[in-house]
Tab-separated table of N, CA and C in Angstrom:
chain	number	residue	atom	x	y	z
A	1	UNK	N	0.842	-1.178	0.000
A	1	UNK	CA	0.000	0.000	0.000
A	1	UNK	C	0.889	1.244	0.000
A	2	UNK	N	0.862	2.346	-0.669
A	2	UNK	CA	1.249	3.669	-1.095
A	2	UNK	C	0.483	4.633	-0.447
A	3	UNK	N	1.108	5.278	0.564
A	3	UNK	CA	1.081	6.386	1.175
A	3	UNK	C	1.003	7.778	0.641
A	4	UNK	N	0.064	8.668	0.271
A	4	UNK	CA	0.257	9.669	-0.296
A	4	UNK	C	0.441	10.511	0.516
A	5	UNK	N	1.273	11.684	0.501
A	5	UNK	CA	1.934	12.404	1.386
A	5	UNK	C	1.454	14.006	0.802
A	6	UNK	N	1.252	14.758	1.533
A	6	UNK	CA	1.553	16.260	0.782
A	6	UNK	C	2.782	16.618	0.729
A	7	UNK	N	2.514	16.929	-0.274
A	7	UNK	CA	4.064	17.934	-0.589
A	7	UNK	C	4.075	19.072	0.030
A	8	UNK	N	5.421	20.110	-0.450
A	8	UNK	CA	5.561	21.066	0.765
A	8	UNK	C	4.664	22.448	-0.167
A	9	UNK	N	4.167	22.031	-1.083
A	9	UNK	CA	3.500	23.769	-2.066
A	9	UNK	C	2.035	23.410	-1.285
A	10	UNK	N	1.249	22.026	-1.207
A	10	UNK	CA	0.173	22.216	-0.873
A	10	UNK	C	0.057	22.972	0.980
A	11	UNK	N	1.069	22.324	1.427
A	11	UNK	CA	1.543	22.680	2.899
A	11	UNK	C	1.189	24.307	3.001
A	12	UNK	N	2.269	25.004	2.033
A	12	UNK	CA	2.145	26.506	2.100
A	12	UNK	C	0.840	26.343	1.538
A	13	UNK	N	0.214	27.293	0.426
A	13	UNK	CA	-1.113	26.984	0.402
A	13	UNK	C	-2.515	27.054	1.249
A	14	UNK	N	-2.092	25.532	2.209
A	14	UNK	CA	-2.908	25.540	3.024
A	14	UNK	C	-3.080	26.413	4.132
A	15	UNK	N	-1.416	26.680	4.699
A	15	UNK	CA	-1.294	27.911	5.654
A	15	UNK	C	-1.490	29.118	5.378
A	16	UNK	N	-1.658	29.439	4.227
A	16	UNK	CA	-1.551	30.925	3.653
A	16	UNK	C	-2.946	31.109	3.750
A	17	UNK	N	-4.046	29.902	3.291
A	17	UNK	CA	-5.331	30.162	2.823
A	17	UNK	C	-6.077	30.145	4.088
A	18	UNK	N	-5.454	29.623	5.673
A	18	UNK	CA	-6.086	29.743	6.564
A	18	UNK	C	-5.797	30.886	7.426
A	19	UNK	N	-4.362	31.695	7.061
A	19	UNK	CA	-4.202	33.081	7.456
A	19	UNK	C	-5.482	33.742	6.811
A	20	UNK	N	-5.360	33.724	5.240
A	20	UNK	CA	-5.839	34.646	4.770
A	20	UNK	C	-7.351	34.781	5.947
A	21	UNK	N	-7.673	33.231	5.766
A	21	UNK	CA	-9.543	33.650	6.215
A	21	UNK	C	-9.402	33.557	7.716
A	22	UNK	N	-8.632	33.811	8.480
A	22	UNK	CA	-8.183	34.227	9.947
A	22	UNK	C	-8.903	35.840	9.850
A	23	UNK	N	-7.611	36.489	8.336
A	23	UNK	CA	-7.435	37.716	9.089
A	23	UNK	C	-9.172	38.484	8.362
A	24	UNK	N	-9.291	37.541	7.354
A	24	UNK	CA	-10.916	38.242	7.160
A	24	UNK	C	-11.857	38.100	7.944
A	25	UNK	N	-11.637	36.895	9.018
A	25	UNK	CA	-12.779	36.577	10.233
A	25	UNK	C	-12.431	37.717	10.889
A	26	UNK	N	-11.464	38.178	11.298
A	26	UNK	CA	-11.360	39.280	12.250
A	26	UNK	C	-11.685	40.468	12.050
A	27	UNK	N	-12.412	40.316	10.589
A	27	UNK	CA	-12.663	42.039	10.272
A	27	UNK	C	-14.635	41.908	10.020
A	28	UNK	N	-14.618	40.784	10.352
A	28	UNK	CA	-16.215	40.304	10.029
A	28	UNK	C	-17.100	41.430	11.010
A	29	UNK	N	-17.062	41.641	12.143
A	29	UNK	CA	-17.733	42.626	12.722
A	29	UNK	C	-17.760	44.021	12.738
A	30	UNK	N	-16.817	44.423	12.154
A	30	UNK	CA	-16.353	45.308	11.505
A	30	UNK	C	-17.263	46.034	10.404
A	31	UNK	N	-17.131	45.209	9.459
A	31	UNK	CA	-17.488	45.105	8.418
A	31	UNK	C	-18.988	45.338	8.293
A	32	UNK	N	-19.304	44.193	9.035
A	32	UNK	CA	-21.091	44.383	9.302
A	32	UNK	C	-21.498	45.813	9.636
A	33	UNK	N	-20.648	46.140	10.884
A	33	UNK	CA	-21.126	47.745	11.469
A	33	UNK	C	-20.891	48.884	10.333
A	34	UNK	N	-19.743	48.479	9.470
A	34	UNK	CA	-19.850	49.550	8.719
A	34	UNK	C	-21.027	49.691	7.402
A	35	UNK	N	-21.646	48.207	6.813
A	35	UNK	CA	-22.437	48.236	6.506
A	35	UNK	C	-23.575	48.663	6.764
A	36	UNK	N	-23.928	48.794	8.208
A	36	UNK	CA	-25.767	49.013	8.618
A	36	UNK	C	-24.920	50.641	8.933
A	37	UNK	N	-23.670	50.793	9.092
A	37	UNK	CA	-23.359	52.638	9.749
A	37	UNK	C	-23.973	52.428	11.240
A	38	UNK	N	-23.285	51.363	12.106
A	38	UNK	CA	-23.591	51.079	13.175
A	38	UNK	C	-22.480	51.414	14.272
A	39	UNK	N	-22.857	52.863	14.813
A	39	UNK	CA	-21.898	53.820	15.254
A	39	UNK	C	-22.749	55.111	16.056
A	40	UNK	N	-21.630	55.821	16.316
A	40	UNK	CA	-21.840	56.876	16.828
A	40	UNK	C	-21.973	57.815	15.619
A	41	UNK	N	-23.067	58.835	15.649
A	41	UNK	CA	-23.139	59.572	14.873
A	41	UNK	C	-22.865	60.833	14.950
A	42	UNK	N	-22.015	61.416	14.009
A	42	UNK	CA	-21.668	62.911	13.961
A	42	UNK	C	-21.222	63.854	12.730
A	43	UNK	N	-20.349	64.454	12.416
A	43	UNK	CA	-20.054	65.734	11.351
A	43	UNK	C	-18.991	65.458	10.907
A	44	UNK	N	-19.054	65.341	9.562
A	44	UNK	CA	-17.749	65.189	8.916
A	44	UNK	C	-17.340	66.680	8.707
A	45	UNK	N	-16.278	67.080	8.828
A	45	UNK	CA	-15.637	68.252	8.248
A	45	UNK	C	-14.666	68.567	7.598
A	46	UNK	N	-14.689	68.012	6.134
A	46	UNK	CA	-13.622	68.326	5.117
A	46	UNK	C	-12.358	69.259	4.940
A	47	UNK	N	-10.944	68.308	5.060
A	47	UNK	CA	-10.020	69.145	4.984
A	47	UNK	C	-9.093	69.251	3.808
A	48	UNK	N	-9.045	68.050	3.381
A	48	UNK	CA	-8.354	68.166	2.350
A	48	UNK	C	-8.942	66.641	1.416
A	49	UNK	N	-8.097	66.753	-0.019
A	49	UNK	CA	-8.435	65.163	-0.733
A	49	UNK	C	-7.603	65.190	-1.827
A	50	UNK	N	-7.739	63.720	-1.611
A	50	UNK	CA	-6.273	62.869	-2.141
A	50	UNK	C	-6.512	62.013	-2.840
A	51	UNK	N	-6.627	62.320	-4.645
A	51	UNK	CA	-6.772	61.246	-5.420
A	51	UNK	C	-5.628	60.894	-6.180
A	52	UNK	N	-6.178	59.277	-6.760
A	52	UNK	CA	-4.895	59.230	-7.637
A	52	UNK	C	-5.681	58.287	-9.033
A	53	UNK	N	-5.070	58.675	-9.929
A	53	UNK	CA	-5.359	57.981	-11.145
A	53	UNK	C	-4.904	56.647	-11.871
A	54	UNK	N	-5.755	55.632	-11.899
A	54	UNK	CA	-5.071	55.021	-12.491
A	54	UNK	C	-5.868	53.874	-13.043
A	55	UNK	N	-5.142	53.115	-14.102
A	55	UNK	CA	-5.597	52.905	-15.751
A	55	UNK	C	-7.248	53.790	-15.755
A	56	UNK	N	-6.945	54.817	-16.257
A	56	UNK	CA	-8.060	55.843	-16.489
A	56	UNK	C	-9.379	55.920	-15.906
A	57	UNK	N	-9.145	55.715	-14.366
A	57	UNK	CA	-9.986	55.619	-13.016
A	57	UNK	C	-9.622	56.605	-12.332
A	58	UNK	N	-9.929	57.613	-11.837
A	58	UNK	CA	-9.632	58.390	-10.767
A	58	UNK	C	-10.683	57.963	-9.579
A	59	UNK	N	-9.811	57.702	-8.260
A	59	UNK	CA	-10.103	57.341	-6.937
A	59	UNK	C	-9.670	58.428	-5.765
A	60	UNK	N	-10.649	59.072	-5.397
A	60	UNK	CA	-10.394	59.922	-4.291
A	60	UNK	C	-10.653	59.906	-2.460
A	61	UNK	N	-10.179	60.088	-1.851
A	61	UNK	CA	-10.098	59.961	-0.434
A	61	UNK	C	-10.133	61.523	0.447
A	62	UNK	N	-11.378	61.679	0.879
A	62	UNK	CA	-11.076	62.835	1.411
A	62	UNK	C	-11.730	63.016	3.019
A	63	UNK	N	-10.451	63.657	3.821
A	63	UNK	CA	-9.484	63.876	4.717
A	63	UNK	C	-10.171	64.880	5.243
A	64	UNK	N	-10.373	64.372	7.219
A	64	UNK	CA	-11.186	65.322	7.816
A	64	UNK	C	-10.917	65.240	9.006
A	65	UNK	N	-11.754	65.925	9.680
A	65	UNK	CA	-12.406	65.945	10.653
A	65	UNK	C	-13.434	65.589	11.825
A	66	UNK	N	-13.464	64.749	12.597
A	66	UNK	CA	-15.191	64.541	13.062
A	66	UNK	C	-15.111	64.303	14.467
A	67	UNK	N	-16.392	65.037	14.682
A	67	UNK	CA	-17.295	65.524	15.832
A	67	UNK	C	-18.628	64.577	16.241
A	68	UNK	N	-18.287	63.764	17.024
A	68	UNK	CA	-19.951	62.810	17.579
A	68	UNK	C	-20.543	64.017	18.105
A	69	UNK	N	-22.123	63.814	17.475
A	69	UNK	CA	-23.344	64.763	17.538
A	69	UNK	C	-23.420	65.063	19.368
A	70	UNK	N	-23.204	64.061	19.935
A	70	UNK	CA	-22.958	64.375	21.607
A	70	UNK	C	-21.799	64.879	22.497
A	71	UNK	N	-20.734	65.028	21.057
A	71	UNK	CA	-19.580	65.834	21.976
A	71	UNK	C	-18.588	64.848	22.438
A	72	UNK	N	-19.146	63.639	22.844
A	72	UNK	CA	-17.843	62.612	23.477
A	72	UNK	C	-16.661	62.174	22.587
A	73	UNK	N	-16.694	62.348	21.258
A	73	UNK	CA	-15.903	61.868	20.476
A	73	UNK	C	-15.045	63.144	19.493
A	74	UNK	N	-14.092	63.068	19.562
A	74	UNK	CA	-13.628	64.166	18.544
A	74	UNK	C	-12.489	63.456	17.729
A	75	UNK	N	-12.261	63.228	16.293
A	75	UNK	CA	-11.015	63.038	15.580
A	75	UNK	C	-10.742	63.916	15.030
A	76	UNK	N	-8.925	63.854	14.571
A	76	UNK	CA	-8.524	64.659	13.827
A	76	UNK	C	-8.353	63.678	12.333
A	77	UNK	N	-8.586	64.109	11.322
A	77	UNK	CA	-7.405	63.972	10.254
A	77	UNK	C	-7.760	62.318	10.039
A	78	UNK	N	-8.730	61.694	9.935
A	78	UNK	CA	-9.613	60.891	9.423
A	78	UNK	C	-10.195	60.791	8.212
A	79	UNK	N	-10.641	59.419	7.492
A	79	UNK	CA	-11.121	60.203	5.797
A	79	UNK	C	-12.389	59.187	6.353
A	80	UNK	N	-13.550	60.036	5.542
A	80	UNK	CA	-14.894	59.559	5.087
A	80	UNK	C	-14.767	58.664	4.041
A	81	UNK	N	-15.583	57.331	4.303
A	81	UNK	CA	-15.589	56.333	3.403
A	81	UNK	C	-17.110	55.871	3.209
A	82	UNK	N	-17.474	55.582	2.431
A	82	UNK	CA	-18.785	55.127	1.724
A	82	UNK	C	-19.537	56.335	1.628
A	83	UNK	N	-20.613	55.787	0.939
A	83	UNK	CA	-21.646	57.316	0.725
A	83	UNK	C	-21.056	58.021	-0.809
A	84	UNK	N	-22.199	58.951	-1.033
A	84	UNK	CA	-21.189	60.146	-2.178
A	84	UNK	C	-20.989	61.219	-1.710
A	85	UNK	N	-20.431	62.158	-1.241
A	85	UNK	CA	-19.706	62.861	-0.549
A	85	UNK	C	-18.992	64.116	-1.302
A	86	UNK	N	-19.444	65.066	-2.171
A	86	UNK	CA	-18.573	65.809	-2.696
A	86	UNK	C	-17.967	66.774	-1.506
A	87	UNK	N	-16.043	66.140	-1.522
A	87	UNK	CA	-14.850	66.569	-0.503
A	87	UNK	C	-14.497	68.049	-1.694
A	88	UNK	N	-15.142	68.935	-0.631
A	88	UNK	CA	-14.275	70.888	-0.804
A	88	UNK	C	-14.299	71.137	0.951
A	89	UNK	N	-13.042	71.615	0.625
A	89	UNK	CA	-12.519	72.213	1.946
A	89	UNK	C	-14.012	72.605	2.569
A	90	UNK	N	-13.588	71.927	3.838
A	90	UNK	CA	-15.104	73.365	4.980
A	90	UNK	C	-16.143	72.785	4.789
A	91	UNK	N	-16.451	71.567	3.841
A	91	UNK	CA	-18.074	71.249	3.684
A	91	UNK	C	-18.265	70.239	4.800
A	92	UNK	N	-19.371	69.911	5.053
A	92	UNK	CA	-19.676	69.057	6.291
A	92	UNK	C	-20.683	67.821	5.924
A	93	UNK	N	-20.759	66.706	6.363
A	93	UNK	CA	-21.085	65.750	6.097
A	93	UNK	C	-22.028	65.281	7.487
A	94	UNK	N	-22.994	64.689	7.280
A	94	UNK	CA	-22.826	63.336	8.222
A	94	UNK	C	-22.165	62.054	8.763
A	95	UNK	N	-21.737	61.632	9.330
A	95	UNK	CA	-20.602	60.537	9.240
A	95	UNK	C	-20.828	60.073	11.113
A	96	UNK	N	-20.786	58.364	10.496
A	96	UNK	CA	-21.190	57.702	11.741
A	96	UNK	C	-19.246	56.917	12.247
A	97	UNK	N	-18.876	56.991	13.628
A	97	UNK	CA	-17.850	56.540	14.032
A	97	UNK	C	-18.183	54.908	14.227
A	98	UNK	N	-17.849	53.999	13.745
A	98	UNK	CA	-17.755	52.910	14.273
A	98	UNK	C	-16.767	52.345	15.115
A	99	UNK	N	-15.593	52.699	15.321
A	99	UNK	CA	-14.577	52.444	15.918
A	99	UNK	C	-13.216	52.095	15.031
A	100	UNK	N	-13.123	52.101	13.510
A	100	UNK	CA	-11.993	52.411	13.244
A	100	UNK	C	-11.043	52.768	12.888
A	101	UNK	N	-10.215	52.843	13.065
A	101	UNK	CA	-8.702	53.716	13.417
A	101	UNK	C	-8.256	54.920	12.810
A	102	UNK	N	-8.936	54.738	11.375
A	102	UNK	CA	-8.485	55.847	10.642
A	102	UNK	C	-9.476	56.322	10.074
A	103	UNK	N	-10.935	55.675	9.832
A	103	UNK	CA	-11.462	56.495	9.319
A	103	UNK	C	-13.048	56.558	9.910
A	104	UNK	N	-14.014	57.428	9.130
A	104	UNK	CA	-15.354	56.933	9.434
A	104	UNK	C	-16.462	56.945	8.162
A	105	UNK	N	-17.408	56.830	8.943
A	105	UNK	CA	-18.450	56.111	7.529
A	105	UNK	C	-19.735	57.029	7.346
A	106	UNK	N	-19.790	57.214	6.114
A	106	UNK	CA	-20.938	57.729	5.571
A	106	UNK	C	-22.049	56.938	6.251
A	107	UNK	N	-23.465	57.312	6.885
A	107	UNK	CA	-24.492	57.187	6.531
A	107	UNK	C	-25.327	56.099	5.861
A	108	UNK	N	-25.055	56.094	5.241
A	108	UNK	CA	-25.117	55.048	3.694
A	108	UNK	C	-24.664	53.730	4.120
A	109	UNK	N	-23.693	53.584	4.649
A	109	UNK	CA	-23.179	52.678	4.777
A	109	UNK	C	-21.729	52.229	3.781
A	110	UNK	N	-21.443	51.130	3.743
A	110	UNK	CA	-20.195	50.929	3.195
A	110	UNK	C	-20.293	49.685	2.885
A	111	UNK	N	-19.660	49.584	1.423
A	111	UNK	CA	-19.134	47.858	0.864
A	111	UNK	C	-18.303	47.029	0.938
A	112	UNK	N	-17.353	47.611	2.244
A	112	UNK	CA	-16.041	46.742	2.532
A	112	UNK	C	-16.308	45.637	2.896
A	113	UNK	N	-17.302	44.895	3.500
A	113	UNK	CA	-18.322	43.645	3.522
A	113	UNK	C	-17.585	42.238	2.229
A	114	UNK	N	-17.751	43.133	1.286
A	114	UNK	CA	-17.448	42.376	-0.127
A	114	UNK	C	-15.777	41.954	0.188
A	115	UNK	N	-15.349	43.116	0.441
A	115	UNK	CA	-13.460	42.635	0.270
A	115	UNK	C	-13.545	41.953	1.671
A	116	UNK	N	-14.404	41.963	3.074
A	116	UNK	CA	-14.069	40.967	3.684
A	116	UNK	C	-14.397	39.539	3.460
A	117	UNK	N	-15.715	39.029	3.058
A	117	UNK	CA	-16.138	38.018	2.190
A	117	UNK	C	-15.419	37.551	1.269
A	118	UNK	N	-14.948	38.040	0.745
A	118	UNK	CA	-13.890	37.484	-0.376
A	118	UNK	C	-12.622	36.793	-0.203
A	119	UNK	N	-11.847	37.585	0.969
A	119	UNK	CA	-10.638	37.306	1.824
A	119	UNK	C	-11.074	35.948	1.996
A	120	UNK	N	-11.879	35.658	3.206
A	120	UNK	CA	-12.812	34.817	3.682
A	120	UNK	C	-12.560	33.748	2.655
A	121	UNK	N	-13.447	33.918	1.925
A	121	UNK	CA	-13.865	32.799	0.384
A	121	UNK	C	-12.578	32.157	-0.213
A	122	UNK	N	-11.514	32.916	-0.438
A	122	UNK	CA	-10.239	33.157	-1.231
A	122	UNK	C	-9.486	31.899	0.006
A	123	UNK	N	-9.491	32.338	1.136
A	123	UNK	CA	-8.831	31.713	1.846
A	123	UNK	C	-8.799	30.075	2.089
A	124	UNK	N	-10.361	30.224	1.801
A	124	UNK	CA	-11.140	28.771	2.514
A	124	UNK	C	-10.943	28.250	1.078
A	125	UNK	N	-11.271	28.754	0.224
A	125	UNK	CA	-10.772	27.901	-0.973
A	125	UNK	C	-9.289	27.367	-1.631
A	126	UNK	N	-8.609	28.133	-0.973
A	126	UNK	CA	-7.075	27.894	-0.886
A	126	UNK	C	-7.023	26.719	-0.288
A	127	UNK	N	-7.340	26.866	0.979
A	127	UNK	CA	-7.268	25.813	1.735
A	127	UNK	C	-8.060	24.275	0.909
A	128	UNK	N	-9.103	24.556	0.800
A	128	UNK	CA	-9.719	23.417	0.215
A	128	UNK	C	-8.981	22.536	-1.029
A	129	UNK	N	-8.678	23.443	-1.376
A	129	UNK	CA	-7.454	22.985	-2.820
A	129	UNK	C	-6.516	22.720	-2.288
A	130	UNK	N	-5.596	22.652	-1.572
A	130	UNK	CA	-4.714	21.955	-0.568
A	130	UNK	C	-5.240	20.841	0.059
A	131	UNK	N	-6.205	20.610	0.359
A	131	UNK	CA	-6.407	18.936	1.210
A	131	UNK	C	-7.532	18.551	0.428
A	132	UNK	N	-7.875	18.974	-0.761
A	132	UNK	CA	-9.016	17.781	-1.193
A	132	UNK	C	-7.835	16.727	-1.934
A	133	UNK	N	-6.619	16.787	-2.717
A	133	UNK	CA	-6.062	15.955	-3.105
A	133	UNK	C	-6.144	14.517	-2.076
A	134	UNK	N	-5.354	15.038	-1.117
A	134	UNK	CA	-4.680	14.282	0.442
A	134	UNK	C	-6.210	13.521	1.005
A	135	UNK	N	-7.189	14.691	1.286
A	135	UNK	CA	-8.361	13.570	1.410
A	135	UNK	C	-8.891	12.271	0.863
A	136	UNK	N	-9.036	12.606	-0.408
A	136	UNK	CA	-9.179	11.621	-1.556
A	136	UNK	C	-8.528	10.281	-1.674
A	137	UNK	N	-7.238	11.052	-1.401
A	137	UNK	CA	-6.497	9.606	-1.434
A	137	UNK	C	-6.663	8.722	0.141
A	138	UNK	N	-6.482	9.476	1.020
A	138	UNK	CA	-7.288	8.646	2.504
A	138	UNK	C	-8.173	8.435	2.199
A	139	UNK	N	-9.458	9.238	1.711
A	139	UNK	CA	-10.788	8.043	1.697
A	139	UNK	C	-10.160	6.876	0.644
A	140	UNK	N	-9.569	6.803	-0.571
A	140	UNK	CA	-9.389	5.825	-1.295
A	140	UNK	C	-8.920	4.715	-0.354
A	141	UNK	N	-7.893	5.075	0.049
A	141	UNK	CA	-7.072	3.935	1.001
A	141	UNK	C	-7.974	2.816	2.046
A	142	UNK	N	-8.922	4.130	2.636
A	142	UNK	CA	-9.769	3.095	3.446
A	142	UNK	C	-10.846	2.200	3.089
A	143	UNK	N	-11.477	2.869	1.873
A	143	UNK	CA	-12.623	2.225	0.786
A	143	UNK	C	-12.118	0.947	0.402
A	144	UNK	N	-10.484	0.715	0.042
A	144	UNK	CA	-9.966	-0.003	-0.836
A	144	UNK	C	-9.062	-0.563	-0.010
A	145	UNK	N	-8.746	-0.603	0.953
A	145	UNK	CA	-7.915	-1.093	2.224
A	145	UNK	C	-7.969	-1.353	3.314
C-alpha cells in the first residue's frame, strides 16, 4: 500500500489560505457595522483630498475631521468612506464613528463587507485545494484497504 503524502506547495497553500480567512474573520464585525453605519453619529468636516489615477480611473479619499453629535468623540485627520460625498474644503457631512482607526463612515453605509467576504472565500478555498487531493487519497485507502 502507497502512502500519499503532501508535498511542501500544498503545505504553504494551506497555511496561507487559513491566514488569509483568519485575518478576514477578524474584520467580520467590523465590516457588518460599517455596513448598517452602526456607530456613533456625527459631522464630517472636510479638509483636504487625495486622489490618484489610475488605468483611467480616478479614486479619491477625502481627509477630515469629526465631531460625535454628543460631543464625546472628537477626531482629527480621518477620511470619510462610503456614501457620495462631494470633498471641498469646509463642507460638512454626516458621518457615523464605528470604531476604526483611521477612518469613518458615511451614513449610507459601506461595501467593505465584499473585500471581507472574499478574503474569507479566497482563503477557505485555498485551503480546500490543498487537502481535497490528500483527502481523496485517505478516503481511497480506506474504501480499498
Amino acid at each position: 500500500m502507497t502512502r500519499r503524502r503532501m508535498g511542501a506547495f500544498p503545505v504553504v497553500v494551506l497555511v496561507l489560505g487559513l491566514f488569509l480567512a483568519y485575518l478576514g474573520a477578524g474584520n467580520v464585525d467590523r465590516s457588518i457595522r460599517a455596513l448598517r453605519a452602526d456607530g456613533d453619529p456625527g459631522r464630517f468636516t472636510a479638509a483636504a483630498q487625495d486622489c490618484v489615477n489610475h488605468f483611467g480611473h480616478v479614486s479619491c479619499t477625502c481627509y477630515g475631521d469629526y465631531s460625535a453629535d454628543d460631543g464625546s468623540v472628537e477626531r482629527e485627520w480621518v477620511y470619510l468612506s462610503g456614501g457620495d460625498f462631494a470633498c471641498e474644503e469646509g463642507s460638512v457631512s454626516a458621518a457615523v464613528d464605528i470604531g476604526a482607526e483611521t477612518r469613518v463612515y458615511h451614513p449610507d453605509g459601506s461595501h467593505e463587507w465584499i473585500a471581507t467576504a472574499a478574503l474569507i472565500l479566497a482563503g477557505l478555498g485555498m485551503a480546500a485545494w490543498s487537502v481535497v487531493p490528500w483527502a481523496r487519497a485517505v478516503l481511497r485507502a480506506r474504501v480499498h484497504g
